[in-house]
GROMACS .gro file of C-alpha atoms in nm:
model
  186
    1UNK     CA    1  -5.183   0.985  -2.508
    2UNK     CA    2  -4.861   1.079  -2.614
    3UNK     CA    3  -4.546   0.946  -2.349
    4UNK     CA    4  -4.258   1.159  -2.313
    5UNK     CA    5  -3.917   0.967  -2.376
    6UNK     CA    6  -3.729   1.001  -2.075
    7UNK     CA    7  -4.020   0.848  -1.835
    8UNK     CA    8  -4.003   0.526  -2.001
    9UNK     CA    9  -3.798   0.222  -1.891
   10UNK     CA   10  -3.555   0.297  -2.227
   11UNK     CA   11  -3.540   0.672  -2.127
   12UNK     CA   12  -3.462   0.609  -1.794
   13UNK     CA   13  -3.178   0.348  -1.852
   14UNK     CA   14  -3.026   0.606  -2.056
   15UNK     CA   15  -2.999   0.864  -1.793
   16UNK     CA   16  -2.860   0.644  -1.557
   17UNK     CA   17  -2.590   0.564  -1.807
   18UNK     CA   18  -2.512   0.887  -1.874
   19UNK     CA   19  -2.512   0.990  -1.510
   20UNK     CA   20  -2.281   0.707  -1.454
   21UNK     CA   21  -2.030   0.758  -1.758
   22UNK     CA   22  -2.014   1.158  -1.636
   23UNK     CA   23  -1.903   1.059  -1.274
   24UNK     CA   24  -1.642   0.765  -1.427
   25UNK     CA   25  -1.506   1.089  -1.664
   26UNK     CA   26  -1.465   1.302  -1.315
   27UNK     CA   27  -1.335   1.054  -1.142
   28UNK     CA   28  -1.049   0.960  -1.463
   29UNK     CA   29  -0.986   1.324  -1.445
   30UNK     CA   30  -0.863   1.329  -1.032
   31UNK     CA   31  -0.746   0.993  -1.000
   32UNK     CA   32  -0.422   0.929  -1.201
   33UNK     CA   33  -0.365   0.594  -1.376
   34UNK     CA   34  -0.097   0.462  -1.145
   35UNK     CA   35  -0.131   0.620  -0.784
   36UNK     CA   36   0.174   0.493  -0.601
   37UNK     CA   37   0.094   0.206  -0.359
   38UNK     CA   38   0.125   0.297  -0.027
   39UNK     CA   39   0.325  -0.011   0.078
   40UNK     CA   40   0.657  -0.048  -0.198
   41UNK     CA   41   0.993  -0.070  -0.183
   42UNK     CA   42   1.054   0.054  -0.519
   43UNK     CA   43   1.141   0.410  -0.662
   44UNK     CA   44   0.986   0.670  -0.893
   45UNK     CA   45   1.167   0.664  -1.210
   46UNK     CA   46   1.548   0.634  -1.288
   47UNK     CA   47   1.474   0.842  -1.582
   48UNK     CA   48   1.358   1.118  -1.343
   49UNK     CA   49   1.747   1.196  -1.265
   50UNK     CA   50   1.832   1.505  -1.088
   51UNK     CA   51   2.190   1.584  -0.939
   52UNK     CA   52   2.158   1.520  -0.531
   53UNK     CA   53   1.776   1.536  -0.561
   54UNK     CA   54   1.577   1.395  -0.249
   55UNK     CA   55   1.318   1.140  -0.381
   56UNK     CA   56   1.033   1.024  -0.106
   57UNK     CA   57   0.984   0.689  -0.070
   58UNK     CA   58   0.672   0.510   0.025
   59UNK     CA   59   0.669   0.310   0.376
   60UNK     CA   60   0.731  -0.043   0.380
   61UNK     CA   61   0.625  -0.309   0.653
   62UNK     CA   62   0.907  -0.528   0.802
   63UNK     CA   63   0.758  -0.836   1.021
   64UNK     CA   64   0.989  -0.954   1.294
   65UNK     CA   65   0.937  -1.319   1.167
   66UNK     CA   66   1.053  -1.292   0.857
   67UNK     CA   67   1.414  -1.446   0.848
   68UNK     CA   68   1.473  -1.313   0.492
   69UNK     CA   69   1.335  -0.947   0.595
   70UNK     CA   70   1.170  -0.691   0.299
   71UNK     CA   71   1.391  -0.641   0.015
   72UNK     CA   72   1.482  -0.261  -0.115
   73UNK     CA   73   1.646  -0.264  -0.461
   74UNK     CA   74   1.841   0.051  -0.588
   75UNK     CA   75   1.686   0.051  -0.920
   76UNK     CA   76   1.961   0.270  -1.050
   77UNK     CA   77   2.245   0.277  -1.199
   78UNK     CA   78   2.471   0.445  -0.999
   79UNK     CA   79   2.456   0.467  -0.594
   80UNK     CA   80   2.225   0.644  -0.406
   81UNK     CA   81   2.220   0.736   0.005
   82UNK     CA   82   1.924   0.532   0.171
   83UNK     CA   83   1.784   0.733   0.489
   84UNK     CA   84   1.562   0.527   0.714
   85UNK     CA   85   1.317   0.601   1.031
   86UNK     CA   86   1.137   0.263   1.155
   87UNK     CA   87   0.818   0.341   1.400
   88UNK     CA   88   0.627   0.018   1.610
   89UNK     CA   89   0.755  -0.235   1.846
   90UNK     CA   90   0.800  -0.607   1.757
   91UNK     CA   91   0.902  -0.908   2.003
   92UNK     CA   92   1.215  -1.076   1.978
   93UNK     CA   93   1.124  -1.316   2.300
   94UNK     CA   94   0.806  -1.412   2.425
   95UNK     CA   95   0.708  -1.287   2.762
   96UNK     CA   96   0.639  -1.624   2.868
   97UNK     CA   97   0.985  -1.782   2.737
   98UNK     CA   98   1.246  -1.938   3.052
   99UNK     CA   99   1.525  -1.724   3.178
  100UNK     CA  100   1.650  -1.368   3.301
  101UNK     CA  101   1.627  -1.230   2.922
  102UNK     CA  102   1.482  -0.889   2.811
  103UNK     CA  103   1.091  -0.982   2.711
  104UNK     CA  104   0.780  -0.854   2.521
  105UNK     CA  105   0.801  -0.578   2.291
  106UNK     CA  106   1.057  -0.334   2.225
  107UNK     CA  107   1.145  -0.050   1.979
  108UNK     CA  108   1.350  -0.139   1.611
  109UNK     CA  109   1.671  -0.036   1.874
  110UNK     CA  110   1.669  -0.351   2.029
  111UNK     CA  111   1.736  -0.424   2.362
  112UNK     CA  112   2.070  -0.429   2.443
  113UNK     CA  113   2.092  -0.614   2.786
  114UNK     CA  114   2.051  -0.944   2.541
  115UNK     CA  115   2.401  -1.111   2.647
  116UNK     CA  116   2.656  -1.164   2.307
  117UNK     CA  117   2.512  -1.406   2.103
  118UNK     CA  118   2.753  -1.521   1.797
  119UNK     CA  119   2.455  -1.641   1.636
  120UNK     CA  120   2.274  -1.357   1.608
  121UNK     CA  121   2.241  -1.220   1.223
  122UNK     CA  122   2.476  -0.944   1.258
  123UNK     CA  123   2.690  -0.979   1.570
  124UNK     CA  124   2.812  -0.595   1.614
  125UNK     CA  125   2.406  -0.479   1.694
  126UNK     CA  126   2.138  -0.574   1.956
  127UNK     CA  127   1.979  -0.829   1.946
  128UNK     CA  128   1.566  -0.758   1.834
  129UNK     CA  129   1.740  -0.428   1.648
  130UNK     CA  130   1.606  -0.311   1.287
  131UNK     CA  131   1.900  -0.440   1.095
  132UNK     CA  132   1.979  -0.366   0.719
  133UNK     CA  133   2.202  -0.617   0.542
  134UNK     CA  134   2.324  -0.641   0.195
  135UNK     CA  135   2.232  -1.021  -0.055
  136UNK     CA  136   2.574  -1.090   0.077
  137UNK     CA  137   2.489  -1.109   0.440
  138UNK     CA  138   2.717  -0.796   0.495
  139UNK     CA  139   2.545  -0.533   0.772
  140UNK     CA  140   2.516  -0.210   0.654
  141UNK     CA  141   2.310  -0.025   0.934
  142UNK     CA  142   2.109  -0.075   1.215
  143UNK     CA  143   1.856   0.066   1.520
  144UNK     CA  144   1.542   0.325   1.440
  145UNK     CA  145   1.702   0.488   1.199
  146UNK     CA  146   2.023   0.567   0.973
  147UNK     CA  147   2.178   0.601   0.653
  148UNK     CA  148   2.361   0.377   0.444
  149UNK     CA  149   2.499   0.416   0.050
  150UNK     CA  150   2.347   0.118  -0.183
  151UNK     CA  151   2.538   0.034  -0.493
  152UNK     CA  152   2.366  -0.002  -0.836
  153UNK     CA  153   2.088  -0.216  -0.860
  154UNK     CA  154   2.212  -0.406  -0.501
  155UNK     CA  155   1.952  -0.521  -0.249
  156UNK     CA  156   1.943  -0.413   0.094
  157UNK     CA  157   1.725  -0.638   0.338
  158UNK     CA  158   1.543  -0.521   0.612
  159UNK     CA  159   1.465  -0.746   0.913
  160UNK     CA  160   1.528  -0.810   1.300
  161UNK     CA  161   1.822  -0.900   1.433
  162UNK     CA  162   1.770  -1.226   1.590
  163UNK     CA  163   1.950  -1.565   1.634
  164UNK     CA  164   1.953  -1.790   1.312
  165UNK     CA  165   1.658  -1.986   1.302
  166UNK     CA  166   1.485  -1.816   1.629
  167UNK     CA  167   1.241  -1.610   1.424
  168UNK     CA  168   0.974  -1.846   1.476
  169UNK     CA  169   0.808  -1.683   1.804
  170UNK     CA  170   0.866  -1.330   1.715
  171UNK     CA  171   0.588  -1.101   1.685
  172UNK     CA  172   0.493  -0.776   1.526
  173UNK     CA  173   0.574  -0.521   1.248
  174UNK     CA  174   0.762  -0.241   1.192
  175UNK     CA  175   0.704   0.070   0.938
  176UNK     CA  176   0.994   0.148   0.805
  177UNK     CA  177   0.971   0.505   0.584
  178UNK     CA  178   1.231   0.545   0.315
  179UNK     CA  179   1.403   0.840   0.151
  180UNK     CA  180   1.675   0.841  -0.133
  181UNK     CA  181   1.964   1.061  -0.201
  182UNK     CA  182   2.049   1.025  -0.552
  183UNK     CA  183   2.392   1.138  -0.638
  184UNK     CA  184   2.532   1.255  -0.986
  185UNK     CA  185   2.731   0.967  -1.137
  186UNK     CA  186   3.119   1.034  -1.187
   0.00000   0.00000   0.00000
């Protein structure tokens, strides 16, 4: 009795294979080598240069305990116009911490019935506010969202506004989205 091939162990081992390298061949076709990662704070290409071209930017998370916030770099080499929009609350004081102050969870505009605090990272916005401050501590732009012109290769930092060394009972996250004017160089 003569067996056919492709009903023995060996045949079907090969079909399988086959089957399998087919759908790894379909699926190299769709799915590109580097999809962008959905949570970045870099660009698409400097090469990709295009006079006042709008280039989307991927979302990235800012926690409200982070003293040091999420870094953005401008990876190019002239300046480019940074447009933000944060979504989420985060807590800037617990809502079981002592005294008359504004508690739980509020928006990346802060609240602003937090009395003057010289402390706080950048005086001039409310306290719990998104901030966005340059490597040199200088405040470039604050609240849900805004715009603000980053130099060559300078890093922006995103993070809440909160008294030095208080970010140890904050709570919760922000998504902050990101889009880049890139301007021609002079």
């Amino acid at each position: 009795m003569s067996s056919n091939f492709w009903t023995t162990l060996p045949g079907i081992l090969t079909g399988i294979g086959g089957v399998l390298a087919g759908c790894f061949g379909l699926v190299k076709v769709f799915i590109p080598d580097n999809p962008s990662p959905s949570h970045t704070s870099t660009v698409a290409s400097p090469q990709a240069s295009h006079s006042s071209a709008t280039i989307p930017q991927p979302s990235i998370i800012v926690a409200a305990k982070s003293d040091q916030g999420t870094p953005y770099q401008n990876p190019y080499d002239h300046t480019v116009k940074v447009k933000f929009t944060a979504a989420g609350e985060w807590q800037a004081i617990p809502k079981d911490a002592p005294g008359d102050l504004p508690k739980g969870y509020i928006t990346a505009d802060g609240a602003g019935g937090f009395s003057a605090n010289p402390n706080r990272r950048c005086p001039g916005f409310s306290l719990g506010a998104l901030i966005v401050s340059t490597d040199q501590e200088k405040c470039l732009a604050a609240d849900k969202q805004g715009t603000f012109d980053l130099q060559p290769h300078q890093t922006a930092n995103f993070l809440m506004n909160d008294v030095t060394g208080g970010y140890g009972d904050n709570a919760g996250n922000l998504q902050v989205n990101l889009a880049l004017t890139k301007s021609e160089s002079p």
